[in-house]
CSV table of C-alpha atoms in Angstrom, one decimal:
chain,number,residue,atom,x,y,z
D,1,MET,CA,-148.3,204.4,96.7
D,2,ALA,CA,-145.7,207.3,96.4
D,3,SER,CA,-146.9,210.6,95.2
D,4,THR,CA,-145.5,211.0,91.8
D,5,ALA,CA,-146.4,214.4,91.4
D,6,ASP,CA,-144.5,215.6,94.5
D,7,ASN,CA,-141.9,212.6,94.4
D,8,PHE,CA,-140.3,212.1,91.3
D,9,SER,CA,-137.6,213.5,89.0
D,10,SER,CA,-138.7,214.5,85.3
D,11,SER,CA,-135.6,212.3,84.1
D,12,GLU,CA,-137.3,209.3,85.8
D,13,VAL,CA,-138.8,206.9,83.4
D,14,LEU,CA,-142.7,206.3,84.5
D,15,ASP,CA,-144.9,203.3,83.8
D,16,LEU,CA,-147.7,205.6,82.8
D,17,ILE,CA,-148.6,209.2,82.0
D,18,ILE,CA,-152.3,210.3,81.8
D,19,VAL,CA,-153.3,213.7,80.2
D,20,GLY,CA,-156.1,215.6,81.3
D,21,THR,CA,-158.1,215.7,84.9
D,22,GLY,CA,-161.7,215.6,83.5
D,23,ILE,CA,-163.8,212.7,84.0
D,24,SER,CA,-161.4,210.6,81.8
D,25,GLY,CA,-158.5,211.3,83.4
D,26,ILE,CA,-159.8,211.1,87.1
D,27,ASN,CA,-161.4,207.8,86.2
D,28,THR,CA,-158.5,206.3,84.7
D,29,ALA,CA,-156.1,207.4,87.7
D,30,TYR,CA,-158.5,205.8,90.1
D,31,ARG,CA,-158.3,202.5,88.2
D,32,VAL,CA,-154.7,202.6,87.6
D,33,GLN,CA,-153.9,203.2,91.4
D,34,SER,CA,-156.6,200.7,92.8
D,35,GLU,CA,-155.8,197.9,90.0
D,36,LEU,CA,-152.2,198.4,89.5
D,37,PRO,CA,-150.6,198.7,93.0
D,38,GLY,CA,-147.0,200.1,92.8
D,39,ALA,CA,-147.5,201.6,89.2
D,40,ARG,CA,-145.5,205.0,88.9
D,41,PHE,CA,-147.6,207.3,87.1
D,42,THR,CA,-148.3,210.9,86.9
D,43,ILE,CA,-151.2,213.1,85.6
D,44,VAL,CA,-150.4,216.2,83.5
D,45,GLU,CA,-152.9,219.0,83.1
D,46,GLY,CA,-152.6,222.0,80.9
D,47,ARG,CA,-154.9,224.2,83.2
D,48,ASP,CA,-154.8,225.1,86.7
D,49,SER,CA,-157.8,223.2,88.0
D,50,ILE,CA,-159.4,219.7,87.4
D,51,GLY,CA,-162.8,219.2,85.8
D,52,GLY,CA,-162.2,219.5,82.3
D,53,THR,CA,-165.6,220.6,80.6
D,54,TRP,CA,-167.0,221.4,84.0
D,55,ASP,CA,-164.4,223.7,84.7
D,56,GLN,CA,-164.0,225.2,81.2
D,57,PHE,CA,-167.7,225.9,81.0
D,58,ARG,CA,-169.4,228.5,83.2
D,59,TYR,CA,-172.3,229.6,81.5
D,60,PRO,CA,-175.6,230.5,83.7
D,61,GLY,CA,-177.1,227.2,84.3
D,62,ILE,CA,-174.2,224.9,82.9
D,63,ARG,CA,-175.8,221.3,83.8
D,64,SER,CA,-175.4,217.6,82.9
D,65,ASP,CA,-177.3,216.1,80.3
D,66,SER,CA,-177.2,212.5,81.5
D,67,ALA,CA,-178.3,211.0,84.6
D,68,LEU,CA,-176.0,211.3,87.5
D,69,GLN,CA,-176.4,208.0,88.5
D,70,THR,CA,-174.5,207.0,85.7
D,71,TYR,CA,-172.3,209.9,84.7
D,72,SER,CA,-171.0,209.7,88.0
D,73,PHE,CA,-168.1,207.2,88.9
D,74,ALA,CA,-168.8,203.6,89.5
D,75,TRP,CA,-166.3,203.6,92.6
D,76,HIS,CA,-167.9,206.8,94.0
D,77,PRO,CA,-171.8,206.7,93.5
D,78,TRP,CA,-173.6,209.9,93.2
D,79,PRO,CA,-174.5,211.2,96.6
D,80,TYR,CA,-177.5,212.9,95.9
D,81,SER,CA,-181.3,212.2,94.7
D,82,SER,CA,-181.1,214.7,92.0
D,83,VAL,CA,-180.5,213.3,88.5
D,84,ILE,CA,-179.6,216.3,86.6
D,85,VAL,CA,-177.5,219.0,88.2
D,86,GLU,CA,-175.6,221.9,87.5
D,87,GLY,CA,-171.7,222.3,86.9
D,88,PRO,CA,-170.8,223.7,90.2
D,89,LEU,CA,-172.2,220.6,92.3
D,90,ILE,CA,-170.4,218.3,89.7
D,91,MET,CA,-167.2,220.3,90.5
D,92,GLU,CA,-167.6,219.8,94.0
D,93,TYR,CA,-168.5,216.2,93.5
D,94,LEU,CA,-165.2,215.7,91.3
D,95,GLN,CA,-162.9,217.5,93.8
D,96,THR,CA,-164.2,215.5,96.8
D,97,CYS,CA,-163.3,212.2,94.7
D,98,VAL,CA,-159.9,213.7,93.7
D,99,SER,CA,-159.2,214.4,97.4
D,100,GLN,CA,-160.8,211.6,99.0
D,101,TYR,CA,-159.2,208.8,97.0
D,102,GLY,CA,-155.6,210.6,96.9
D,103,ILE,CA,-155.6,211.2,93.1
D,104,ASP,CA,-154.6,215.2,93.5
D,105,ARG,CA,-151.4,213.8,94.8
D,106,HIS,CA,-150.6,212.7,91.3
D,107,ILE,CA,-151.6,215.9,89.5
D,108,GLN,CA,-149.3,218.3,87.8
D,109,PHE,CA,-151.1,221.4,86.6
D,110,LYS,CA,-150.0,223.8,84.1
D,111,HIS,CA,-148.4,221.0,82.5
D,112,ARG,CA,-149.3,221.4,78.9
D,113,VAL,CA,-148.1,218.5,76.5
D,114,VAL,CA,-146.6,219.9,73.5
D,115,SER,CA,-145.6,217.0,71.4
D,116,MET,CA,-144.9,213.2,72.1
D,117,ASN,CA,-142.4,210.9,70.0
D,118,TRP,CA,-142.5,207.3,70.5
D,119,SER,CA,-138.9,205.5,70.0
D,120,SER,CA,-138.9,202.0,69.3
D,121,LYS,CA,-135.5,201.7,70.2
D,122,GLU,CA,-135.7,202.8,73.8
D,123,GLN,CA,-139.4,201.5,74.1
D,124,LEU,CA,-140.6,204.7,75.5
D,125,TRP,CA,-142.5,207.7,74.8
D,126,THR,CA,-140.8,211.2,75.3
D,127,LEU,CA,-143.5,214.2,76.1
D,128,ALA,CA,-142.4,217.6,75.2
D,129,VAL,CA,-144.2,219.7,78.1
D,130,SER,CA,-144.6,223.3,78.7
D,131,HIS,CA,-144.9,224.6,82.3
D,132,ASP,CA,-145.2,228.2,82.8
D,133,GLY,CA,-143.1,228.9,79.8
D,134,LEU,CA,-140.5,226.4,80.7
D,135,ALA,CA,-139.8,223.5,78.7
D,136,LYS,CA,-139.8,220.2,80.5
D,137,GLU,CA,-139.2,216.5,79.3
D,138,PHE,CA,-140.8,213.4,80.7
D,139,LYS,CA,-140.3,209.8,79.5
D,140,THR,CA,-142.9,206.9,80.0
D,141,ARG,CA,-143.6,203.6,78.8
D,142,PHE,CA,-147.3,204.2,78.2
D,143,VAL,CA,-149.5,207.1,77.5
D,144,VAL,CA,-153.2,207.7,78.2
D,145,LEU,CA,-154.7,210.6,76.6
D,146,GLY,CA,-158.0,211.8,78.5
D,147,THR,CA,-158.0,215.2,76.7
D,148,GLY,CA,-161.9,214.8,75.5
D,149,TYR,CA,-163.3,215.4,72.2
D,150,TYR,CA,-162.9,219.3,71.7
D,151,ASP,CA,-160.8,222.1,71.3
D,152,TYR,CA,-160.5,224.0,74.6
D,153,GLU,CA,-159.0,227.2,73.3
D,154,THR,CA,-160.8,227.8,70.4
D,155,PRO,CA,-164.6,227.9,69.8
D,156,ARG,CA,-166.3,226.3,66.5
D,157,GLN,CA,-166.3,229.4,64.0
D,158,THR,CA,-169.9,229.3,62.6
D,159,MET,CA,-170.7,231.7,59.5
D,160,ILE,CA,-173.3,234.2,60.5
D,161,PRO,CA,-173.8,237.1,57.9
D,162,GLY,CA,-173.2,240.3,59.1
D,163,ILE,CA,-172.0,239.4,62.6
D,164,GLU,CA,-168.9,241.7,62.3
D,165,ASP,CA,-171.3,244.5,61.8
D,166,PHE,CA,-173.1,243.9,65.1
D,167,LYS,CA,-172.5,246.8,67.7
D,168,GLY,CA,-173.4,244.8,70.8
D,169,THR,CA,-171.7,241.7,72.6
D,170,VAL,CA,-171.2,238.6,71.1
D,171,ILE,CA,-170.4,235.5,73.5
D,172,HIS,CA,-169.4,232.0,73.1
D,173,PRO,CA,-170.9,229.8,75.8
D,174,GLN,CA,-167.4,228.0,76.1
D,175,PHE,CA,-166.1,231.4,76.9
D,176,TRP,CA,-168.5,233.1,79.0
D,177,PRO,CA,-167.4,236.2,80.7
D,178,ASP,CA,-167.2,235.7,84.6
D,179,ASP,CA,-168.2,239.3,85.0
D,180,PHE,CA,-171.3,239.7,82.3
D,181,ASP,CA,-174.4,241.0,83.5
D,182,HIS,CA,-177.1,240.4,81.4
D,183,THR,CA,-179.7,242.5,83.5
D,184,GLY,CA,-182.1,244.3,81.1
D,185,GLN,CA,-180.1,243.2,78.0
D,186,ARG,CA,-182.0,241.8,74.9
D,187,MET,CA,-180.4,238.3,74.6
D,188,VAL,CA,-180.6,236.3,71.3
D,189,ILE,CA,-179.3,232.6,71.6
D,190,ILE,CA,-178.3,231.2,68.1
D,191,GLY,CA,-178.3,227.5,68.4
D,192,SER,CA,-180.9,224.7,69.1
D,193,GLY,CA,-178.7,222.2,71.4
D,194,ALA,CA,-178.4,221.5,75.1
D,195,THR,CA,-176.7,224.8,75.6
D,196,ALA,CA,-179.5,226.8,74.3
D,197,PHE,CA,-182.0,225.1,76.1
D,198,THR,CA,-180.2,225.6,79.4
D,199,LEU,CA,-179.4,229.4,78.6
D,200,VAL,CA,-183.1,230.4,78.1
D,201,PRO,CA,-184.5,229.6,81.4
D,202,ASN,CA,-181.6,230.9,83.2
D,203,LEU,CA,-181.6,234.1,81.5
D,204,VAL,CA,-185.0,235.1,81.3
D,205,GLU,CA,-185.7,236.6,84.5
D,206,LYS,CA,-183.0,239.4,84.4
D,207,ALA,CA,-183.1,239.9,80.7
D,208,ALA,CA,-185.2,242.4,78.9
D,209,SER,CA,-185.8,239.6,76.6
D,210,VAL,CA,-184.4,236.3,75.4
D,211,THR,CA,-184.9,234.7,72.0
D,212,MET,CA,-183.6,231.3,70.8
D,213,VAL,CA,-183.2,231.5,67.0
D,214,GLN,CA,-182.7,228.4,65.3
D,215,ARG,CA,-182.1,226.9,61.9
D,216,SER,CA,-183.3,223.6,62.7
D,217,PRO,CA,-185.4,222.6,65.6
D,218,THR,CA,-184.3,219.6,68.2
D,219,TYR,CA,-186.3,216.8,69.9
D,220,ALA,CA,-186.7,217.8,73.7
D,221,ILE,CA,-188.2,215.6,76.7
D,222,SER,CA,-189.0,216.9,79.9
D,223,LEU,CA,-187.4,214.7,82.8
D,224,PRO,CA,-187.9,215.1,86.6
D,225,LYS,CA,-184.9,216.6,88.3
D,226,HIS,CA,-185.1,214.3,91.2
D,227,GLY,CA,-185.3,210.7,90.5
D,228,SER,CA,-187.5,208.6,92.7
D,229,ALA,CA,-186.5,206.6,95.4
D,230,VAL,CA,-184.7,203.2,94.6
D,231,PRO,CA,-185.6,200.3,96.3
D,232,PRO,CA,-182.6,198.9,98.9
D,233,TRP,CA,-182.4,195.8,96.8
D,234,LEU,CA,-182.1,197.4,93.7
D,235,ARG,CA,-179.4,200.0,94.8
D,236,GLN,CA,-176.3,197.7,94.1
D,237,TYR,CA,-177.7,197.5,90.4
D,238,GLU,CA,-179.0,201.0,90.3
D,239,ARG,CA,-176.2,201.8,87.6
D,240,MET,CA,-176.9,199.0,85.6
D,241,TRP,CA,-180.5,199.9,85.5
D,242,HIS,CA,-180.3,203.5,84.3
D,243,LEU,CA,-177.9,202.3,81.6
D,244,LEU,CA,-180.3,199.4,80.5
D,245,VAL,CA,-183.3,201.9,80.5
D,246,GLY,CA,-181.2,204.6,78.6
D,247,TYR,CA,-179.8,202.0,76.0
D,248,LEU,CA,-183.7,200.7,75.5
D,249,PHE,CA,-184.9,204.1,75.1
D,250,VAL,CA,-182.4,205.1,72.4
D,251,GLN,CA,-183.2,201.6,70.4
D,252,PHE,CA,-186.8,202.4,70.7
D,253,CYS,CA,-186.1,205.8,68.8
D,254,LYS,CA,-183.9,204.0,66.4
D,255,TYR,CA,-186.2,201.1,65.6
D,256,PHE,CA,-189.5,203.1,66.0
D,257,PRO,CA,-188.9,206.6,65.1
D,258,THR,CA,-192.3,207.6,63.8
D,259,ARG,CA,-193.9,206.3,67.2
D,260,MET,CA,-191.2,208.1,69.2
D,261,ARG,CA,-191.4,211.2,67.2
D,262,ASP,CA,-195.2,211.1,67.7
D,263,ARG,CA,-194.6,210.9,71.4
D,264,LEU,CA,-192.2,213.6,71.7
D,265,HIS,CA,-194.7,215.9,70.2
D,266,GLN,CA,-197.5,214.8,72.2
D,267,SER,CA,-195.4,215.5,75.3
D,268,ILE,CA,-194.2,219.0,74.0
D,269,VAL,CA,-197.7,220.1,73.3
D,270,GLN,CA,-198.7,219.9,77.0
D,271,HIS,CA,-195.9,222.2,78.0
D,272,LEU,CA,-196.0,224.9,75.4
D,273,PRO,CA,-198.1,228.3,75.7
D,274,ALA,CA,-200.7,228.6,73.0
D,275,ARG,CA,-198.6,231.3,71.3
D,276,ILE,CA,-196.0,228.9,70.3
D,277,SER,CA,-196.7,225.8,68.0
D,278,VAL,CA,-195.0,222.5,67.8
D,279,ASP,CA,-194.6,223.0,64.4
D,280,PRO,CA,-192.1,224.4,63.1
D,281,HIS,CA,-190.2,225.1,66.5
D,282,PHE,CA,-190.0,221.5,67.8
D,283,SER,CA,-190.6,219.4,64.5
D,284,PRO,CA,-186.9,218.2,63.2
D,285,ARG,CA,-186.3,217.2,59.7
D,286,TYR,CA,-184.5,214.3,61.0
D,287,GLN,CA,-185.6,211.2,63.1
D,288,PRO,CA,-185.0,210.8,66.9
D,289,TRP,CA,-181.6,210.0,68.0
D,290,GLN,CA,-179.9,211.0,64.6
D,291,GLN,CA,-179.0,214.0,66.7
D,292,ARG,CA,-178.8,214.0,70.7
D,293,LEU,CA,-182.3,214.7,72.4
D,294,CYS,CA,-182.2,217.9,74.8
D,295,PHE,CA,-183.2,216.7,78.4
D,296,VAL,CA,-185.2,219.5,80.1
D,297,PRO,CA,-185.1,219.0,83.8
D,298,ASP,CA,-188.7,219.8,85.2
D,299,GLY,CA,-189.6,221.2,82.2
D,300,ASP,CA,-187.7,224.5,83.1
D,301,PHE,CA,-187.1,225.6,79.4
D,302,PHE,CA,-191.1,225.2,78.4
D,303,LYS,CA,-191.9,227.0,81.6
D,304,ALA,CA,-189.6,229.8,80.7
D,305,LEU,CA,-191.5,230.2,77.3
D,306,HIS,CA,-194.6,230.9,79.2
D,307,SER,CA,-192.9,234.3,80.2
D,308,PRO,CA,-193.8,237.4,77.5
D,309,LYS,CA,-190.1,238.0,77.6
D,310,ALA,CA,-189.1,234.8,76.2
D,311,GLY,CA,-189.4,233.6,72.4
D,312,ILE,CA,-188.2,231.1,69.7
D,313,VAL,CA,-187.7,231.9,66.3
D,314,THR,CA,-187.1,229.0,63.4
D,315,GLY,CA,-185.6,229.7,60.1
D,316,HIS,CA,-182.8,230.9,58.3
D,317,ILE,CA,-180.8,234.2,59.1
D,318,GLN,CA,-180.4,236.7,56.6
D,319,ARG,CA,-178.1,238.8,58.2
D,320,VAL,CA,-176.9,240.4,61.3
D,321,THR,CA,-177.4,244.4,61.5
D,322,GLU,CA,-175.8,246.6,64.2
D,323,HIS,CA,-178.6,246.0,66.6
D,324,ALA,CA,-180.8,243.0,65.3
D,325,VAL,CA,-180.8,239.6,63.8
D,326,GLU,CA,-182.9,239.6,60.6
D,327,MET,CA,-184.4,236.5,59.2
D,328,GLN,CA,-184.8,235.4,55.8
D,329,ASP,CA,-188.7,235.7,56.3
D,330,GLY,CA,-188.3,239.5,56.9
D,331,LEU,CA,-188.6,239.0,61.1
D,332,SER,CA,-186.1,241.3,62.9
D,333,VAL,CA,-185.1,240.1,66.4
D,334,ALA,CA,-183.6,243.0,68.3
D,335,ALA,CA,-180.6,242.2,70.1
D,336,ASP,CA,-178.0,243.7,72.7
D,337,VAL,CA,-176.2,240.3,72.8
D,338,ILE,CA,-175.8,237.5,70.9
D,339,VAL,CA,-174.6,234.2,72.2
D,340,ALA,CA,-173.3,231.9,69.7
D,341,ALA,CA,-174.5,228.4,70.8
D,342,THR,CA,-173.9,226.4,67.8
D,343,GLY,CA,-171.5,223.5,68.6
D,344,LEU,CA,-168.0,222.8,69.6
D,345,LYS,CA,-164.9,222.4,67.5
D,346,VAL,CA,-164.0,218.9,67.5
D,347,GLN,CA,-160.6,218.1,68.5
D,348,LEU,CA,-159.0,214.9,69.4
D,349,GLY,CA,-155.9,214.6,71.4
D,350,GLY,CA,-155.5,217.9,72.8
D,351,LYS,CA,-153.5,219.5,69.9
D,352,ILE,CA,-150.4,217.1,71.0
D,353,ALA,CA,-148.2,216.4,68.0
D,354,ILE,CA,-148.0,212.6,68.2
D,355,HIS,CA,-145.0,211.1,66.6
D,356,VAL,CA,-143.7,207.6,66.1
D,357,ASP,CA,-139.8,207.3,65.7
D,358,GLY,CA,-139.4,211.0,64.7
D,359,GLY,CA,-141.7,210.6,61.9
D,360,GLY,CA,-144.5,213.0,60.8
D,361,ALA,CA,-147.1,213.9,63.3
D,362,ILE,CA,-149.9,211.2,63.1
D,363,VAL,CA,-153.1,212.0,61.2
D,364,TRP,CA,-155.9,210.9,63.0
D,365,ARG,CA,-158.2,210.4,60.1
D,366,ASP,CA,-155.7,207.9,58.9
D,367,ARG,CA,-156.0,206.0,61.7
D,368,VAL,CA,-158.4,202.9,62.5
D,369,ILE,CA,-159.7,202.3,66.1
D,370,TRP,CA,-159.1,199.1,68.1
D,371,ASN,CA,-161.7,198.5,71.0
D,372,SER,CA,-162.4,202.2,71.1
D,373,ALA,CA,-159.4,202.7,73.1
D,374,MET,CA,-156.4,202.6,70.6
D,375,VAL,CA,-155.4,203.2,67.0
D,376,HIS,CA,-153.4,200.9,64.5
D,377,ASN,CA,-149.9,201.2,64.3
D,378,VAL,CA,-149.6,203.4,67.3
D,379,PRO,CA,-147.7,201.6,70.4
D,380,ASN,CA,-148.6,201.8,73.8
D,381,LEU,CA,-151.0,204.9,73.5
D,382,LEU,CA,-154.6,204.7,74.9
D,383,PHE,CA,-157.2,207.1,74.3
D,384,VAL,CA,-160.5,207.7,76.2
D,385,ARG,CA,-163.6,208.0,74.4
D,386,GLY,CA,-167.1,207.7,76.1
D,387,TYR,CA,-170.5,207.4,74.4
D,388,VAL,CA,-172.8,209.8,72.5
D,389,ASP,CA,-176.0,208.0,73.4
D,390,ALA,CA,-174.9,206.8,76.7
D,391,PRO,CA,-173.2,208.5,79.7
D,392,TRP,CA,-169.7,209.4,78.9
D,393,THR,CA,-168.4,207.9,82.0
D,394,ALA,CA,-169.5,204.3,81.1
D,395,GLY,CA,-167.4,204.3,77.9
D,396,ALA,CA,-164.2,206.0,79.9
D,397,ASP,CA,-164.5,203.5,82.4
D,398,ASN,CA,-164.4,200.6,79.6
D,399,ALA,CA,-161.3,202.1,78.3
D,400,ALA,CA,-159.9,202.1,81.6
D,401,PHE,CA,-160.3,198.5,82.3
D,402,ILE,CA,-158.9,197.7,79.1
D,403,LEU,CA,-155.9,199.5,80.1
D,404,VAL,CA,-155.3,197.9,83.4
D,405,ARG,CA,-156.0,194.5,81.6
D,406,LEU,CA,-153.5,195.3,78.9
D,407,LEU,CA,-150.8,196.3,81.4
D,408,ARG,CA,-151.1,193.2,83.6
D,409,LEU,CA,-150.9,191.1,80.3
D,410,MET,CA,-147.9,192.9,79.2
D,411,ARG,CA,-146.2,192.5,82.8
D,412,ALA,CA,-147.2,188.7,82.7
D,413,ARG,CA,-145.7,188.3,79.1
D,414,GLY,CA,-142.7,190.3,79.9
D,415,ALA,CA,-143.7,192.7,76.9
D,416,ALA,CA,-142.7,196.2,76.5
D,417,VAL,CA,-144.8,197.2,73.6
D,418,VAL,CA,-148.0,196.5,72.3
D,419,VAL,CA,-149.5,197.7,69.3
D,420,PRO,CA,-152.7,197.3,67.1
D,421,ARG,CA,-152.1,195.8,63.6
D,422,LEU,CA,-154.7,196.0,61.2
D,423,PRO,CA,-155.5,192.5,59.3
D,424,PRO,CA,-156.3,192.5,55.8
D,425,ALA,CA,-159.7,191.9,56.2
D,426,VAL,CA,-160.1,195.2,58.1
D,427,GLU,CA,-157.9,197.3,56.1
D,428,LYS,CA,-159.8,196.6,52.9
D,429,ALA,CA,-163.3,196.7,54.5
D,430,PRO,CA,-165.4,200.2,54.4
D,431,ARG,CA,-165.0,202.5,57.5
D,432,ALA,CA,-167.8,203.5,60.1
D,433,ARG,CA,-168.0,207.1,61.3
D,434,TYR,CA,-166.5,207.8,64.7
D,435,TRP,CA,-169.6,209.8,65.8
D,436,ASP,CA,-172.9,208.3,64.4
D,437,LEU,CA,-175.0,211.7,64.7
D,438,GLU,CA,-176.0,214.2,62.2
D,439,SER,CA,-175.2,217.1,64.2
D,440,THR,CA,-173.5,220.1,61.9
D,441,TYR,CA,-170.4,220.4,63.9
D,442,LEU,CA,-170.0,216.6,64.1
D,443,ARG,CA,-170.3,216.0,60.5
D,444,GLU,CA,-167.7,218.9,59.8
D,445,ALA,CA,-165.5,217.0,62.0
D,446,ASP,CA,-165.6,213.8,60.3
D,447,GLU,CA,-162.4,214.5,58.2
D,448,ARG,CA,-160.3,215.2,61.3
D,449,LEU,CA,-161.3,211.9,63.1
D,450,PRO,CA,-160.1,208.3,63.1
D,451,ARG,CA,-162.5,205.7,61.8
D,452,TYR,CA,-163.9,202.3,63.0
D,453,GLY,CA,-163.7,199.2,61.2
D,454,SER,CA,-166.6,196.7,60.7
D,455,VAL,CA,-165.5,193.4,62.6
D,456,GLY,CA,-164.2,192.2,65.6
D,457,PRO,CA,-162.3,194.6,68.0
D,458,TRP,CA,-162.5,197.1,65.4
D,459,ARG,CA,-166.1,197.7,65.6
D,460,PRO,CA,-167.6,200.8,67.4
D,461,MET,CA,-169.2,200.4,70.9
D,462,THR,CA,-172.8,200.4,70.5
D,463,ASN,CA,-174.1,198.8,73.6
D,464,PRO,CA,-173.2,200.0,77.0
D,465,LEU,CA,-173.8,196.6,78.9
D,466,VAL,CA,-172.2,194.4,76.2
D,467,ASP,CA,-169.1,196.6,76.2
D,468,TYR,CA,-169.2,196.7,80.0
D,469,VAL,CA,-168.8,192.9,79.9
D,470,ARG,CA,-166.1,193.0,76.9
D,471,ALA,CA,-164.1,195.4,78.7
D,472,ARG,CA,-163.7,193.6,81.8
D,473,TRP,CA,-163.7,189.9,80.6
D,474,GLY,CA,-163.8,189.6,76.9
D,475,ASN,CA,-160.8,189.0,74.3
D,476,ILE,CA,-158.4,191.8,74.4
D,477,THR,CA,-155.4,190.2,72.5
D,478,ARG,CA,-156.9,190.0,69.2
D,479,ASP,CA,-155.1,191.9,66.5
D,480,LEU,CA,-152.5,193.1,69.2
D,481,ASP,CA,-148.7,192.8,68.5
D,482,PHE,CA,-146.9,192.0,71.9
D,483,SER,CA,-143.1,192.5,71.8
D,484,ARG,CA,-140.4,192.5,74.5
């Protein structure tokens, strides 16, 4: 296939434009070029590198929180025995993939999509793109948004009383300074999610002290960093095996929360030093999987807590002073550096203003999701969404298969346009949340996100194995309107 990045005019009408070169964009590009030979497409990326999250986040120890056997691409299996690995190795893997399969030939870096407008008259999308300060315009029949789910430019703004009075350094993990040296610093990490669990063991050796300050604790479980050897006869099913085990674990949490809570507590007790108790530091108010669990490779977080330089404080912050974080119970935690690991600012669509026939920009919260891949009344637009309780890549691959099946079907029918239409039963029925988790930063985002219905292709995807089958062989024409 010809390289659309090196060999096409911006005035040419493309079959497809993919926005983003993270996991979602790379996977979609592979599926398009392998399943639809001859398709003219390009990939536009606002940054100067592939990788998305794995290029953006560079804090010490940044790592996956899913097993790489399922987080990696199905078409290029993870080549190492390690199950949970750090960001640089994931970036190396992604770079190998785009190079080995020729995906890099289609990428145009520093091309940020500002807006896009669908013309029913032309039956095309027109994308306004900024490239090194210059305005460019692309036309395409179909658009795929592989832009992730958070704001790449602005961190979540958390209300921390008195933070403006702090005389030390405040860092958000999303924008960790490359030249920051934490040697001898008194580090306070505010937060209780995966980022905080990762930072503690990776900072404690050089820092003067590392204290994790959390308002509400998180469930955590220690897992081996390296997986056990898989028998040869099982290797071709290894990906499905990991998906099945992960799914069953989540279901056990949801249907037997008390038993799982007890098991998690028992597991944590054996890892903690005597000076740190399970209650209150590891006893969340919610049930397992109402928020994501934190996976601790080889128990490194718990091992770090055995150092006299590491600590954990649970409670509400009264205020931040010039050199400390003061808690409501009177405890004062000395600090030279505060790391605000309090979640992400959720943002769909990469801040792109999306218009249909010159109307106002679509409002995501007013839209209902079809097959976890499109939204009603918006033609020829697919967005890639992964799972929150299974590896992101599994959901992204489902969306990619729905895309190639739709494009084949449109070609077979001679259709130029496909758009989901809400049936009356779905239009009047209650809506389901985009994310079925109780994390504060996700709850805050509810009013900015589209919703699900409760029947047919409008339901959320909740079972990776069933969704796998539906995306590849299930009905993908229900509630779709095809036109020439």
